[in-house]
Short mmCIF file of C-alpha atoms and ligand atoms in Angstrom, two decimals:
data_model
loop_
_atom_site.label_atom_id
_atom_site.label_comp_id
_atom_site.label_asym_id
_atom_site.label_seq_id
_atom_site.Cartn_x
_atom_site.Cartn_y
_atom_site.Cartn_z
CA UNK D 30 0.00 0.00 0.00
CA UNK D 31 2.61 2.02 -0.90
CA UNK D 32 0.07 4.09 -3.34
CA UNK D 33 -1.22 6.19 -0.51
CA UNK D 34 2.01 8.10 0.23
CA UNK D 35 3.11 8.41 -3.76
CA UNK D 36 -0.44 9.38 -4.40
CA UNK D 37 -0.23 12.01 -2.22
CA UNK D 38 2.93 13.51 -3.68
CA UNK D 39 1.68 13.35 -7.26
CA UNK D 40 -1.71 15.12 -6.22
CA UNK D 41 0.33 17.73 -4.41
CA UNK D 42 2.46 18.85 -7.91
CA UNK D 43 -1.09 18.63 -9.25
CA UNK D 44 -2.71 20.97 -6.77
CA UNK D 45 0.57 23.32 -7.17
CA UNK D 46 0.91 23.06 -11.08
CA UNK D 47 -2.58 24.22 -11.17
CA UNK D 48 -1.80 27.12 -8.38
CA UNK D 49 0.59 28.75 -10.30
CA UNK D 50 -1.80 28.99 -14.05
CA UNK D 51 -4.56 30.43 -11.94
CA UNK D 52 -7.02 27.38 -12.51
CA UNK D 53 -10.26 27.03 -11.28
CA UNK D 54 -11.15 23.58 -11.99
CA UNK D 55 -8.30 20.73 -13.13
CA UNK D 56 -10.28 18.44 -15.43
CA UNK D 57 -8.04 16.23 -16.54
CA UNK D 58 -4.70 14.44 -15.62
CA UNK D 59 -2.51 12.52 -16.86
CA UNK D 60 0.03 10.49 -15.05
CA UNK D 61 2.63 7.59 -16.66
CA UNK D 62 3.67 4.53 -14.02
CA UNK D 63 6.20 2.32 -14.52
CA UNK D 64 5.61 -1.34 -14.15
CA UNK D 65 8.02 -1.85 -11.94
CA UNK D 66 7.05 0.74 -9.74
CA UNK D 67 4.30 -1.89 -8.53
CA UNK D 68 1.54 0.53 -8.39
CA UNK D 69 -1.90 -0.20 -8.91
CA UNK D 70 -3.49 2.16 -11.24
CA UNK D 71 -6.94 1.49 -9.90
CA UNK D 72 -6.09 1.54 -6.56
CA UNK D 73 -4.11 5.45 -7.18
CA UNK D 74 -7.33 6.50 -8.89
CA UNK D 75 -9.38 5.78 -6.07
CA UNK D 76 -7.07 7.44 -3.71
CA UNK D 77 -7.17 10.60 -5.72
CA UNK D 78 -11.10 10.75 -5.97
CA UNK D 79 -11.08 10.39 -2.15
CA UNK D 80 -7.89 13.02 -1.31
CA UNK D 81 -9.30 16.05 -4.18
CA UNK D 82 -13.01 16.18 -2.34
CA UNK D 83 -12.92 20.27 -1.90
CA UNK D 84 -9.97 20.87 -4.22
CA UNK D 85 -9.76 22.38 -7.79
CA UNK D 86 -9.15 18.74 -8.80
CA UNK D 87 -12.04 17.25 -7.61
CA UNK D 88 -13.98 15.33 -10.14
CA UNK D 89 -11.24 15.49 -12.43
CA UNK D 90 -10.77 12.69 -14.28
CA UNK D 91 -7.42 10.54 -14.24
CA UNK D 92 -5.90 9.19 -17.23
CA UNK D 93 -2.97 7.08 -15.78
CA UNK D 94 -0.67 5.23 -18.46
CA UNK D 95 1.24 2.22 -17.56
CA UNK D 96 4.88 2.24 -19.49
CA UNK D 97 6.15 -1.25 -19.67
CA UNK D 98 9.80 -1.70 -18.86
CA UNK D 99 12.42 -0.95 -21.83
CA UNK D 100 16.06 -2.55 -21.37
CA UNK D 101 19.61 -1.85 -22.87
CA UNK D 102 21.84 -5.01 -22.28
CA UNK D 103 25.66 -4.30 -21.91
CA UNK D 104 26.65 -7.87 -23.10
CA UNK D 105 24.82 -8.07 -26.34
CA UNK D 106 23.30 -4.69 -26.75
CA UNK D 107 19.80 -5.79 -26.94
CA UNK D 108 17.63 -2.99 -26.91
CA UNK D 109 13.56 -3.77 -25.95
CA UNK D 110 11.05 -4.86 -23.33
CA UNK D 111 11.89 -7.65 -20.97
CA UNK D 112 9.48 -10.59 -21.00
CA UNK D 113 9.25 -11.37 -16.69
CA UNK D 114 11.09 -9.88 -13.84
CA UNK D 115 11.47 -11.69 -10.57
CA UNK D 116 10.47 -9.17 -7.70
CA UNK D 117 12.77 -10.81 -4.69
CA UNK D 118 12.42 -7.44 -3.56
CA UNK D 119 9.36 -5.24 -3.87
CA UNK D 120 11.54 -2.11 -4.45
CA UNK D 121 14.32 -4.61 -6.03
CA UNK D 122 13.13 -6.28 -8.86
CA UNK D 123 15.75 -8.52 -10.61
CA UNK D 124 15.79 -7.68 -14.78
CA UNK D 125 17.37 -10.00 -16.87
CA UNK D 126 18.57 -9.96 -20.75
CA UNK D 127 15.30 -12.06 -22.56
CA UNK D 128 18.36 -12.79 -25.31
CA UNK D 129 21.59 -13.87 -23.12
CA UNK D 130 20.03 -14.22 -19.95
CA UNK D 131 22.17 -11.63 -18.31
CA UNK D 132 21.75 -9.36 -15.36
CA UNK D 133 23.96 -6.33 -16.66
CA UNK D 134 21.10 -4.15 -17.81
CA UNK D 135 20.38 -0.52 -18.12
CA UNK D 136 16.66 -0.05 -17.20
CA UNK D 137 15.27 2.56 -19.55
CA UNK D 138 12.12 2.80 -18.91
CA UNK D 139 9.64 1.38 -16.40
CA UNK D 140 10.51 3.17 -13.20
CA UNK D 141 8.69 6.56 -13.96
CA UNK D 142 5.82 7.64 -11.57
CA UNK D 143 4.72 11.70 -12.54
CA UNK D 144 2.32 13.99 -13.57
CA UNK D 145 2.64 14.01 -17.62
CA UNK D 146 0.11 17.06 -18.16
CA UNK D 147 -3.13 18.35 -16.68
CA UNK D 148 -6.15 20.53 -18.15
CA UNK D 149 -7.16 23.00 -16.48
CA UNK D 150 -10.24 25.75 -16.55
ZN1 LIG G 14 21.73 -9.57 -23.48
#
């Protein structure tokens, strides 16, 4: 249930962004997850309905994108999405080379968690 305390944060930059251009009303926002952030995108939805009651943002509707992870390897330079990660960790997931098998990896993609765009009134 870590989506409480990372919901919170992204609904603050929301409540801010929309501070600072004057808006009245956010109705839209769009936010991009990782996969391998874990998060639940139903789960963060329902969090922000419940936190923007009596904000600009409330009834705004959330348009939250899941990015699926995107790997370099270093030992044969395969560039793409991995097929299964084990998560011995939940913050720790091991990625591994779907070609050679190998663990020397540059994670591209997959970790984001942030507030793409809103629309505002
Ligand atoms: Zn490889």
């Amino acid at each position: 249930m870590h989506e409480i305390s990372i919901a919170g944060a992204i609904f603050d930059a929301v409540i801010d962004a929309a501070g600072k251009n004057n808006a009245t009303r956010v109705k839209e926002i769009f936010i991009e997850i990782g996969e391998l952030t874990a998060l639940n995108p139903g789960q963060l939805k329902f969090i922000f309905e419940t936190i923007s009651k009596g904000t600009v943002a409330e009834d705004a509707k959330y348009d939250i994108k899941v990015i699926k992870p995107l790997i370099n390897c270093r030992k044969c330079s395969y560039n793409g999405q991995i097929e299964f990660f084990e998560r011995l960790h939940f913050f720790l997931p091991v990625i591994k080379c779907p070609q050679c098998g190998d663990i020397d990896v540059v994670l591209k993609e997959g970790r984001e968690c942030c507030v793409k765009k809103i629309r505002i009134d």
